[in-house]
mmCIF file with all atom_site columns, C-alpha atoms in Angstrom:
data_model
loop_
_atom_site.group_PDB
_atom_site.id
_atom_site.type_symbol
_atom_site.label_atom_id
_atom_site.label_alt_id
_atom_site.label_comp_id
_atom_site.label_asym_id
_atom_site.label_entity_id
_atom_site.label_seq_id
_atom_site.pdbx_PDB_ins_code
_atom_site.Cartn_x
_atom_site.Cartn_y
_atom_site.Cartn_z
_atom_site.occupancy
_atom_site.B_iso_or_equiv
_atom_site.pdbx_formal_charge
_atom_site.auth_seq_id
_atom_site.auth_comp_id
_atom_site.auth_asym_id
_atom_site.auth_atom_id
_atom_site.pdbx_PDB_model_num
ATOM 1   C CA . GLY Z 1 1   ? -85.410 9.706   -41.614 1.00 35.00 ? 189 GLY Z CA 1
ATOM 2   C CA . ARG Z 1 2   ? -84.754 10.016  -37.960 1.00 35.00 ? 190 ARG Z CA 1
ATOM 3   C CA . THR Z 1 3   ? -81.564 11.671  -36.791 1.00 36.00 ? 191 THR Z CA 1
ATOM 4   C CA . ALA Z 1 4   ? -81.323 9.751   -33.541 1.00 38.00 ? 192 ALA Z CA 1
ATOM 5   C CA . ASP Z 1 5   ? -80.382 6.138   -33.071 1.00 34.00 ? 193 ASP Z CA 1
ATOM 6   C CA . CYS Z 1 6   ? -82.081 4.972   -29.894 1.00 34.00 ? 194 CYS Z CA 1
ATOM 7   C CA . ARG Z 1 7   ? -80.972 1.365   -29.590 1.00 33.00 ? 195 ARG Z CA 1
ATOM 8   C CA . SER Z 1 8   ? -80.287 -0.211  -26.239 1.00 32.00 ? 196 SER Z CA 1
ATOM 9   C CA . ARG Z 1 9   ? -79.427 -3.557  -24.813 1.00 33.00 ? 197 ARG Z CA 1
ATOM 10  C CA . ARG Z 1 10  ? -82.294 -5.796  -23.799 1.00 37.00 ? 198 ARG Z CA 1
ATOM 11  C CA . GLU Z 1 11  ? -83.703 -5.143  -20.353 1.00 42.00 ? 199 GLU Z CA 1
ATOM 12  C CA . MET Z 1 12  ? -84.950 -7.634  -17.849 1.00 46.00 ? 200 MET Z CA 1
ATOM 13  C CA . GLN Z 1 13  ? -88.189 -6.759  -16.071 1.00 61.00 ? 201 GLN Z CA 1
ATOM 14  C CA . LEU Z 1 14  ? -88.329 -8.181  -12.558 1.00 68.00 ? 202 LEU Z CA 1
ATOM 15  C CA . PRO Z 1 15  ? -91.470 -8.353  -10.452 1.00 71.00 ? 203 PRO Z CA 1
ATOM 16  C CA . GLU Z 1 16  ? -91.207 -6.037  -7.463  1.00 73.00 ? 204 GLU Z CA 1
ATOM 17  C CA . GLY Z 1 17  ? -91.019 -8.935  -4.986  1.00 80.00 ? 205 GLY Z CA 1
ATOM 18  C CA . ARG Z 1 18  ? -87.854 -10.343 -6.631  1.00 83.00 ? 206 ARG Z CA 1
ATOM 19  C CA . ARG Z 1 19  ? -85.870 -7.118  -7.052  1.00 82.00 ? 207 ARG Z CA 1
ATOM 20  C CA . GLU Z 1 20  ? -84.095 -7.085  -3.688  1.00 87.00 ? 208 GLU Z CA 1
ATOM 21  C CA . ALA Z 1 21  ? -82.932 -10.713 -3.954  1.00 90.00 ? 209 ALA Z CA 1
ATOM 22  C CA . ALA Z 1 22  ? -81.759 -10.157 -7.533  1.00 88.00 ? 210 ALA Z CA 1
ATOM 23  C CA . GLY Z 1 23  ? -79.869 -7.025  -6.482  1.00 87.00 ? 211 GLY Z CA 1
ATOM 24  C CA . ARG Z 1 24  ? -78.213 -8.824  -3.584  1.00 90.00 ? 212 ARG Z CA 1
ATOM 25  C CA . ALA Z 1 25  ? -77.178 -11.702 -5.863  1.00 91.00 ? 213 ALA Z CA 1
ATOM 26  C CA . MET Z 1 26  ? -75.723 -9.337  -8.451  1.00 90.00 ? 214 MET Z CA 1
ATOM 27  C CA . LEU Z 1 27  ? -73.800 -7.311  -5.868  1.00 91.00 ? 215 LEU Z CA 1
ATOM 28  C CA . ALA Z 1 28  ? -72.507 -10.467 -4.161  1.00 90.00 ? 216 ALA Z CA 1
ATOM 29  C CA . ARG Z 1 29  ? -70.505 -11.189 -7.331  1.00 91.00 ? 217 ARG Z CA 1
ATOM 30  C CA . GLU Z 1 30  ? -68.612 -7.895  -6.895  1.00 90.00 ? 218 GLU Z CA 1
ATOM 31  C CA . ALA Z 1 31  ? -65.782 -9.059  -4.639  1.00 89.00 ? 219 ALA Z CA 1
ATOM 32  C CA . ALA Z 1 32  ? -64.165 -5.606  -4.459  1.00 90.00 ? 220 ALA Z CA 1
ATOM 33  C CA . LEU Z 1 33  ? -67.183 -4.133  -2.658  1.00 89.00 ? 221 LEU Z CA 1
ATOM 34  C CA . SER Z 1 34  ? -67.571 -4.086  1.108   1.00 92.00 ? 222 SER Z CA 1
ATOM 35  C CA . ASP Z 1 35  ? -70.836 -5.178  2.734   1.00 91.00 ? 223 ASP Z CA 1
ATOM 36  C CA . ALA Z 1 36  ? -71.554 -1.518  3.549   1.00 91.00 ? 224 ALA Z CA 1
ATOM 37  C CA . GLU Z 1 37  ? -71.001 -0.493  -0.099  1.00 88.00 ? 225 GLU Z CA 1
ATOM 38  C CA . ARG Z 1 38  ? -73.282 -3.288  -1.295  1.00 91.00 ? 226 ARG Z CA 1
ATOM 39  C CA . ALA Z 1 39  ? -75.999 -2.242  1.147   1.00 89.00 ? 227 ALA Z CA 1
ATOM 40  C CA . GLU Z 1 40  ? -75.707 1.415   0.086   1.00 85.00 ? 228 GLU Z CA 1
ATOM 41  C CA . MET Z 1 41  ? -75.886 0.548   -3.616  1.00 85.00 ? 229 MET Z CA 1
ATOM 42  C CA . LEU Z 1 42  ? -78.833 -1.797  -3.151  1.00 87.00 ? 230 LEU Z CA 1
ATOM 43  C CA . GLY Z 1 43  ? -80.686 0.754   -1.033  1.00 85.00 ? 231 GLY Z CA 1
ATOM 44  C CA . ALA Z 1 44  ? -80.161 3.503   -3.620  1.00 78.00 ? 232 ALA Z CA 1
ATOM 45  C CA . ALA Z 1 45  ? -81.276 1.292   -6.520  1.00 79.00 ? 233 ALA Z CA 1
ATOM 46  C CA . LEU Z 1 46  ? -84.385 0.007   -4.735  1.00 82.00 ? 234 LEU Z CA 1
ATOM 47  C CA . GLY Z 1 47  ? -85.209 3.542   -3.601  1.00 77.00 ? 235 GLY Z CA 1
ATOM 48  C CA . VAL Z 1 48  ? -85.075 4.865   -7.138  1.00 73.00 ? 236 VAL Z CA 1
ATOM 49  C CA . ILE Z 1 49  ? -87.102 2.118   -8.830  1.00 76.00 ? 237 ILE Z CA 1
ATOM 50  C CA . GLY Z 1 50  ? -89.646 1.954   -6.002  1.00 76.00 ? 238 GLY Z CA 1
ATOM 51  C CA . ASP Z 1 51  ? -90.310 5.697   -5.730  1.00 72.00 ? 239 ASP Z CA 1
ATOM 52  C CA . PRO Z 1 52  ? -93.771 6.688   -7.068  1.00 73.00 ? 240 PRO Z CA 1
ATOM 53  C CA . ASP Z 1 53  ? -92.343 9.918   -8.538  1.00 68.00 ? 241 ASP Z CA 1
ATOM 54  C CA . MET Z 1 54  ? -90.068 7.807   -10.726 1.00 71.00 ? 242 MET Z CA 1
ATOM 55  C CA . ARG Z 1 55  ? -92.896 6.109   -12.635 1.00 70.00 ? 243 ARG Z CA 1
ATOM 56  C CA . ALA Z 1 56  ? -92.137 8.105   -15.796 1.00 69.00 ? 244 ALA Z CA 1
ATOM 57  C CA . VAL Z 1 57  ? -88.544 6.856   -15.711 1.00 74.00 ? 245 VAL Z CA 1
ATOM 58  C CA . PHE Z 1 58  ? -89.563 3.205   -15.637 1.00 74.00 ? 246 PHE Z CA 1
ATOM 59  C CA . ALA Z 1 59  ? -92.680 3.460   -17.813 1.00 70.00 ? 247 ALA Z CA 1
ATOM 60  C CA . PRO Z 1 60  ? -93.336 1.008   -20.642 1.00 72.00 ? 248 PRO Z CA 1
ATOM 61  C CA . GLY Z 1 61  ? -91.377 1.987   -23.741 1.00 76.00 ? 249 GLY Z CA 1
ATOM 62  C CA . GLY Z 1 62  ? -88.235 2.585   -21.692 1.00 85.00 ? 250 GLY Z CA 1
ATOM 63  C CA . ARG Z 1 63  ? -84.722 1.500   -22.527 1.00 90.00 ? 251 ARG Z CA 1
ATOM 64  C CA . ALA Z 1 64  ? -81.559 1.492   -20.461 1.00 89.00 ? 252 ALA Z CA 1
ATOM 65  C CA . GLU Z 1 65  ? -78.291 2.865   -21.798 1.00 92.00 ? 253 GLU Z CA 1
ATOM 66  C CA . ALA Z 1 66  ? -79.812 4.131   -25.025 1.00 95.00 ? 254 ALA Z CA 1
ATOM 67  C CA . ALA Z 1 67  ? -77.543 5.490   -27.735 1.00 96.00 ? 255 ALA Z CA 1
ATOM 68  C CA . ILE Z 1 68  ? -78.424 9.003   -28.859 1.00 97.00 ? 256 ILE Z CA 1
ATOM 69  C CA . ILE Z 1 69  ? -76.781 9.943   -32.122 1.00 96.00 ? 257 ILE Z CA 1
ATOM 70  C CA . GLY Z 1 70  ? -77.699 12.851  -34.330 1.00 96.00 ? 258 GLY Z CA 1
ATOM 71  C CA . LYS Z 1 71  ? -77.738 16.533  -35.174 1.00 94.00 ? 259 LYS Z CA 1
ATOM 72  C CA . ALA Z 1 72  ? -80.107 19.359  -34.344 1.00 95.00 ? 260 ALA Z CA 1
ATOM 73  C CA . PRO Z 1 73  ? -80.594 22.960  -35.473 1.00 92.00 ? 261 PRO Z CA 1
ATOM 74  C CA . GLU Z 1 74  ? -79.698 24.213  -31.980 1.00 92.00 ? 262 GLU Z CA 1
ATOM 75  C CA . LEU Z 1 75  ? -76.238 22.629  -32.260 1.00 91.00 ? 263 LEU Z CA 1
ATOM 76  C CA . ALA Z 1 76  ? -73.313 24.033  -34.218 1.00 87.00 ? 264 ALA Z CA 1
ATOM 77  C CA . ASP Z 1 77  ? -73.429 22.939  -37.875 1.00 86.00 ? 265 ASP Z CA 1
ATOM 78  C CA . ASP Z 1 78  ? -70.512 20.504  -37.596 1.00 87.00 ? 266 ASP Z CA 1
ATOM 79  C CA . VAL Z 1 79  ? -71.573 18.980  -34.265 1.00 90.00 ? 267 VAL Z CA 1
ATOM 80  C CA . VAL Z 1 80  ? -72.928 15.431  -34.204 1.00 93.00 ? 268 VAL Z CA 1
ATOM 81  C CA . ILE Z 1 81  ? -73.978 14.105  -30.821 1.00 95.00 ? 269 ILE Z CA 1
ATOM 82  C CA . ASN Z 1 82  ? -72.908 10.553  -30.083 1.00 96.00 ? 270 ASN Z CA 1
ATOM 83  C CA . GLY Z 1 83  ? -73.838 9.768   -26.502 1.00 95.00 ? 271 GLY Z CA 1
ATOM 84  C CA . ARG Z 1 84  ? -75.532 7.302   -24.240 1.00 96.00 ? 272 ARG Z CA 1
ATOM 85  C CA . ALA Z 1 85  ? -78.403 8.206   -21.949 1.00 95.00 ? 273 ALA Z CA 1
ATOM 86  C CA . ASP Z 1 86  ? -78.966 6.137   -18.842 1.00 93.00 ? 274 ASP Z CA 1
ATOM 87  C CA . ARG Z 1 87  ? -82.668 5.908   -19.630 1.00 93.00 ? 275 ARG Z CA 1
ATOM 88  C CA . LEU Z 1 88  ? -84.825 6.746   -22.631 1.00 95.00 ? 276 LEU Z CA 1
ATOM 89  C CA . VAL Z 1 89  ? -88.603 6.386   -22.567 1.00 92.00 ? 277 VAL Z CA 1
ATOM 90  C CA . ILE Z 1 90  ? -90.592 6.722   -25.783 1.00 91.00 ? 278 ILE Z CA 1
ATOM 91  C CA . ASN Z 1 91  ? -94.334 6.266   -25.510 1.00 85.00 ? 279 ASN Z CA 1
ATOM 92  C CA . ALA Z 1 92  ? -97.661 7.887   -26.429 1.00 83.00 ? 280 ALA Z CA 1
ATOM 93  C CA . GLU Z 1 93  ? -97.174 10.594  -23.785 1.00 81.00 ? 281 GLU Z CA 1
ATOM 94  C CA . GLY Z 1 94  ? -93.881 11.747  -25.276 1.00 90.00 ? 282 GLY Z CA 1
ATOM 95  C CA . VAL Z 1 95  ? -90.162 11.205  -24.970 1.00 94.00 ? 283 VAL Z CA 1
ATOM 96  C CA . TRP Z 1 96  ? -88.136 11.286  -21.758 1.00 92.00 ? 284 TRP Z CA 1
ATOM 97  C CA . VAL Z 1 97  ? -84.335 11.298  -21.620 1.00 96.00 ? 285 VAL Z CA 1
ATOM 98  C CA . ILE Z 1 98  ? -82.960 10.692  -18.144 1.00 94.00 ? 286 ILE Z CA 1
ATOM 99  C CA . ASP Z 1 99  ? -79.474 10.487  -16.719 1.00 94.00 ? 287 ASP Z CA 1
ATOM 100 C CA . TYR Z 1 100 ? -78.778 9.090   -13.262 1.00 90.00 ? 288 TYR Z CA 1
ATOM 101 C CA . LYS Z 1 101 ? -76.555 11.164  -11.009 1.00 92.00 ? 289 LYS Z CA 1
ATOM 102 C CA . THR Z 1 102 ? -75.030 9.952   -7.758  1.00 86.00 ? 290 THR Z CA 1
ATOM 103 C CA . ASP Z 1 103 ? -73.789 13.282  -6.359  1.00 88.00 ? 291 ASP Z CA 1
ATOM 104 C CA . GLN Z 1 104 ? -74.212 13.456  -2.605  1.00 86.00 ? 292 GLN Z CA 1
ATOM 105 C CA . PRO Z 1 105 ? -75.906 15.485  -1.474  1.00 90.00 ? 293 PRO Z CA 1
ATOM 106 C CA . ALA Z 1 106 ? -78.061 15.996  -4.528  1.00 89.00 ? 294 ALA Z CA 1
ATOM 107 C CA . PRO Z 1 107 ? -78.619 19.672  -5.317  1.00 93.00 ? 295 PRO Z CA 1
ATOM 108 C CA . ALA Z 1 108 ? -81.691 21.163  -3.696  1.00 91.00 ? 296 ALA Z CA 1
ATOM 109 C CA . GLY Z 1 109 ? -82.708 23.009  -6.848  1.00 93.00 ? 297 GLY Z CA 1
ATOM 110 C CA . LEU Z 1 110 ? -81.882 23.689  -10.470 1.00 95.00 ? 298 LEU Z CA 1
ATOM 111 C CA . ASP Z 1 111 ? -79.331 26.359  -9.568  1.00 94.00 ? 299 ASP Z CA 1
ATOM 112 C CA . GLY Z 1 112 ? -77.171 23.676  -7.944  1.00 94.00 ? 300 GLY Z CA 1
ATOM 113 C CA . VAL Z 1 113 ? -76.943 21.472  -11.058 1.00 96.00 ? 301 VAL Z CA 1
ATOM 114 C CA . ALA Z 1 114 ? -73.492 21.348  -12.657 1.00 95.00 ? 302 ALA Z CA 1
ATOM 115 C CA . GLU Z 1 115 ? -73.343 23.172  -15.992 1.00 95.00 ? 303 GLU Z CA 1
ATOM 116 C CA . SER Z 1 116 ? -71.798 20.097  -17.638 1.00 95.00 ? 304 SER Z CA 1
ATOM 117 C CA . TYR Z 1 117 ? -74.869 18.029  -16.689 1.00 96.00 ? 305 TYR Z CA 1
ATOM 118 C CA . VAL Z 1 118 ? -77.217 20.616  -18.175 1.00 97.00 ? 306 VAL Z CA 1
ATOM 119 C CA . ALA Z 1 119 ? -75.135 20.865  -21.377 1.00 95.00 ? 307 ALA Z CA 1
ATOM 120 C CA . GLN Z 1 120 ? -75.148 17.079  -21.812 1.00 96.00 ? 308 GLN Z CA 1
ATOM 121 C CA . MET Z 1 121 ? -78.898 16.827  -21.338 1.00 97.00 ? 309 MET Z CA 1
ATOM 122 C CA . ALA Z 1 122 ? -79.526 19.844  -23.587 1.00 97.00 ? 310 ALA Z CA 1
ATOM 123 C CA . ALA Z 1 123 ? -77.655 18.164  -26.436 1.00 97.00 ? 311 ALA Z CA 1
ATOM 124 C CA . TYR Z 1 124 ? -79.648 14.929  -26.008 1.00 98.00 ? 312 TYR Z CA 1
ATOM 125 C CA . TRP Z 1 125 ? -82.895 16.909  -25.774 1.00 98.00 ? 313 TRP Z CA 1
ATOM 126 C CA . ALA Z 1 126 ? -82.157 18.832  -28.985 1.00 97.00 ? 314 ALA Z CA 1
ATOM 127 C CA . VAL Z 1 127 ? -81.356 15.663  -30.956 1.00 97.00 ? 315 VAL Z CA 1
ATOM 128 C CA . LEU Z 1 128 ? -84.467 13.894  -29.688 1.00 97.00 ? 316 LEU Z CA 1
ATOM 129 C CA . ARG Z 1 129 ? -86.714 16.873  -30.532 1.00 96.00 ? 317 ARG Z CA 1
ATOM 130 C CA . GLU Z 1 130 ? -85.392 16.658  -34.083 1.00 95.00 ? 318 GLU Z CA 1
ATOM 131 C CA . ALA Z 1 131 ? -85.911 12.879  -34.177 1.00 95.00 ? 319 ALA Z CA 1
ATOM 132 C CA . PHE Z 1 132 ? -89.452 13.019  -32.767 1.00 95.00 ? 320 PHE Z CA 1
ATOM 133 C CA . PRO Z 1 133 ? -91.089 16.163  -34.190 1.00 92.00 ? 321 PRO Z CA 1
ATOM 134 C CA . GLY Z 1 134 ? -94.436 17.028  -32.689 1.00 90.00 ? 322 GLY Z CA 1
ATOM 135 C CA . ARG Z 1 135 ? -93.781 15.045  -29.508 1.00 93.00 ? 323 ARG Z CA 1
ATOM 136 C CA . ALA Z 1 136 ? -93.019 16.543  -26.125 1.00 95.00 ? 324 ALA Z CA 1
ATOM 137 C CA . VAL Z 1 137 ? -89.415 15.798  -25.127 1.00 97.00 ? 325 VAL Z CA 1
ATOM 138 C CA . THR Z 1 138 ? -88.494 16.024  -21.457 1.00 95.00 ? 326 THR Z CA 1
ATOM 139 C CA . ALA Z 1 139 ? -84.938 15.976  -20.139 1.00 97.00 ? 327 ALA Z CA 1
ATOM 140 C CA . ALA Z 1 140 ? -84.460 15.060  -16.500 1.00 95.00 ? 328 ALA Z CA 1
ATOM 141 C CA . LEU Z 1 141 ? -81.817 14.114  -13.993 1.00 95.00 ? 329 LEU Z CA 1
ATOM 142 C CA . CYS Z 1 142 ? -82.541 11.262  -11.617 1.00 89.00 ? 330 CYS Z CA 1
ATOM 143 C CA . TRP Z 1 143 ? -80.653 11.908  -8.397  1.00 89.00 ? 331 TRP Z CA 1
ATOM 144 C CA . THR Z 1 144 ? -80.121 8.635   -6.552  1.00 80.00 ? 332 THR Z CA 1
ATOM 145 C CA . ASP Z 1 145 ? -79.618 10.629  -3.337  1.00 79.00 ? 333 ASP Z CA 1
ATOM 146 C CA . GLY Z 1 146 ? -83.206 11.175  -2.380  1.00 76.00 ? 334 GLY Z CA 1
ATOM 147 C CA . PRO Z 1 147 ? -84.205 9.763   -4.788  1.00 77.00 ? 335 PRO Z CA 1
ATOM 148 C CA . LYS Z 1 148 ? -85.644 12.596  -6.814  1.00 83.00 ? 336 LYS Z CA 1
ATOM 149 C CA . LEU Z 1 149 ? -86.400 13.340  -10.424 1.00 87.00 ? 337 LEU Z CA 1
ATOM 150 C CA . MET Z 1 150 ? -85.449 16.848  -11.542 1.00 93.00 ? 338 MET Z CA 1
ATOM 151 C CA . ARG Z 1 151 ? -86.942 18.031  -14.836 1.00 93.00 ? 339 ARG Z CA 1
ATOM 152 C CA . LEU Z 1 152 ? -84.768 20.525  -16.691 1.00 97.00 ? 340 LEU Z CA 1
ATOM 153 C CA . PRO Z 1 153 ? -86.895 23.385  -18.058 1.00 97.00 ? 341 PRO Z CA 1
ATOM 154 C CA . GLU Z 1 154 ? -86.794 24.149  -21.780 1.00 96.00 ? 342 GLU Z CA 1
ATOM 155 C CA . GLU Z 1 155 ? -85.444 27.664  -21.120 1.00 97.00 ? 343 GLU Z CA 1
ATOM 156 C CA . MET Z 1 156 ? -82.492 26.207  -19.184 1.00 97.00 ? 344 MET Z CA 1
ATOM 157 C CA . LEU Z 1 157 ? -81.739 23.706  -21.955 1.00 97.00 ? 345 LEU Z CA 1
ATOM 158 C CA . LEU Z 1 158 ? -81.946 26.355  -24.696 1.00 96.00 ? 346 LEU Z CA 1
ATOM 159 C CA . GLU Z 1 159 ? -79.618 28.653  -22.732 1.00 96.00 ? 347 GLU Z CA 1
ATOM 160 C CA . ALA Z 1 160 ? -77.078 25.830  -22.358 1.00 96.00 ? 348 ALA Z CA 1
ATOM 161 C CA . LEU Z 1 161 ? -77.224 25.178  -26.113 1.00 95.00 ? 349 LEU Z CA 1
ATOM 162 C CA . LYS Z 1 162 ? -76.766 28.886  -26.831 1.00 93.00 ? 350 LYS Z CA 1
ATOM 163 C CA . ARG Z 1 163 ? -73.689 29.008  -24.567 1.00 91.00 ? 351 ARG Z CA 1
ATOM 164 C CA . ALA Z 1 164 ? -72.249 25.919  -26.264 1.00 87.00 ? 352 ALA Z CA 1
ATOM 165 C CA . ARG Z 1 165 ? -72.731 27.432  -29.742 1.00 83.00 ? 353 ARG Z CA 1
ATOM 166 C CA . SER Z 1 166 ? -70.960 30.631  -28.720 1.00 84.00 ? 354 SER Z CA 1
ATOM 167 C CA . GLU Z 1 167 ? -67.964 28.618  -27.464 1.00 78.00 ? 355 GLU Z CA 1
ATOM 168 C CA . VAL Z 1 168 ? -67.464 26.825  -30.789 1.00 61.00 ? 356 VAL Z CA 1
#
């Protein structure tokens, strides 16, 4: 059986022409936000979902807030991952696990990514590789400041897992 549970809540797919109005309506219900905060949030969200480089993130087969639960050989024997990825895409091309990050400014390169972010994504990546053998699994961070999608290389993920094992 599979070692990952990839359930998520149901998503609503909106045609591109209705996204801005829907975003404005949703943000209008948040009384604690200022008009400037609403505009910034809406701009970031529309920027991310409208960016051509983000197509993989919003491809068919995608789920928002997907639970990732399981074990993997790269993890310590007694470690079970129980997390929630912002986005999980499973399709014929492979598996993508993506987490949105709002850091401003977004790091220019991989060397600027916080170690905790890499460790989190490495754990998800390891569990998903175990759950979907033979499929390519890609871990990425989606920086809303930009927006930009930053793939985390396998070597970086394996190194993070090795560091985590040595700390146990």
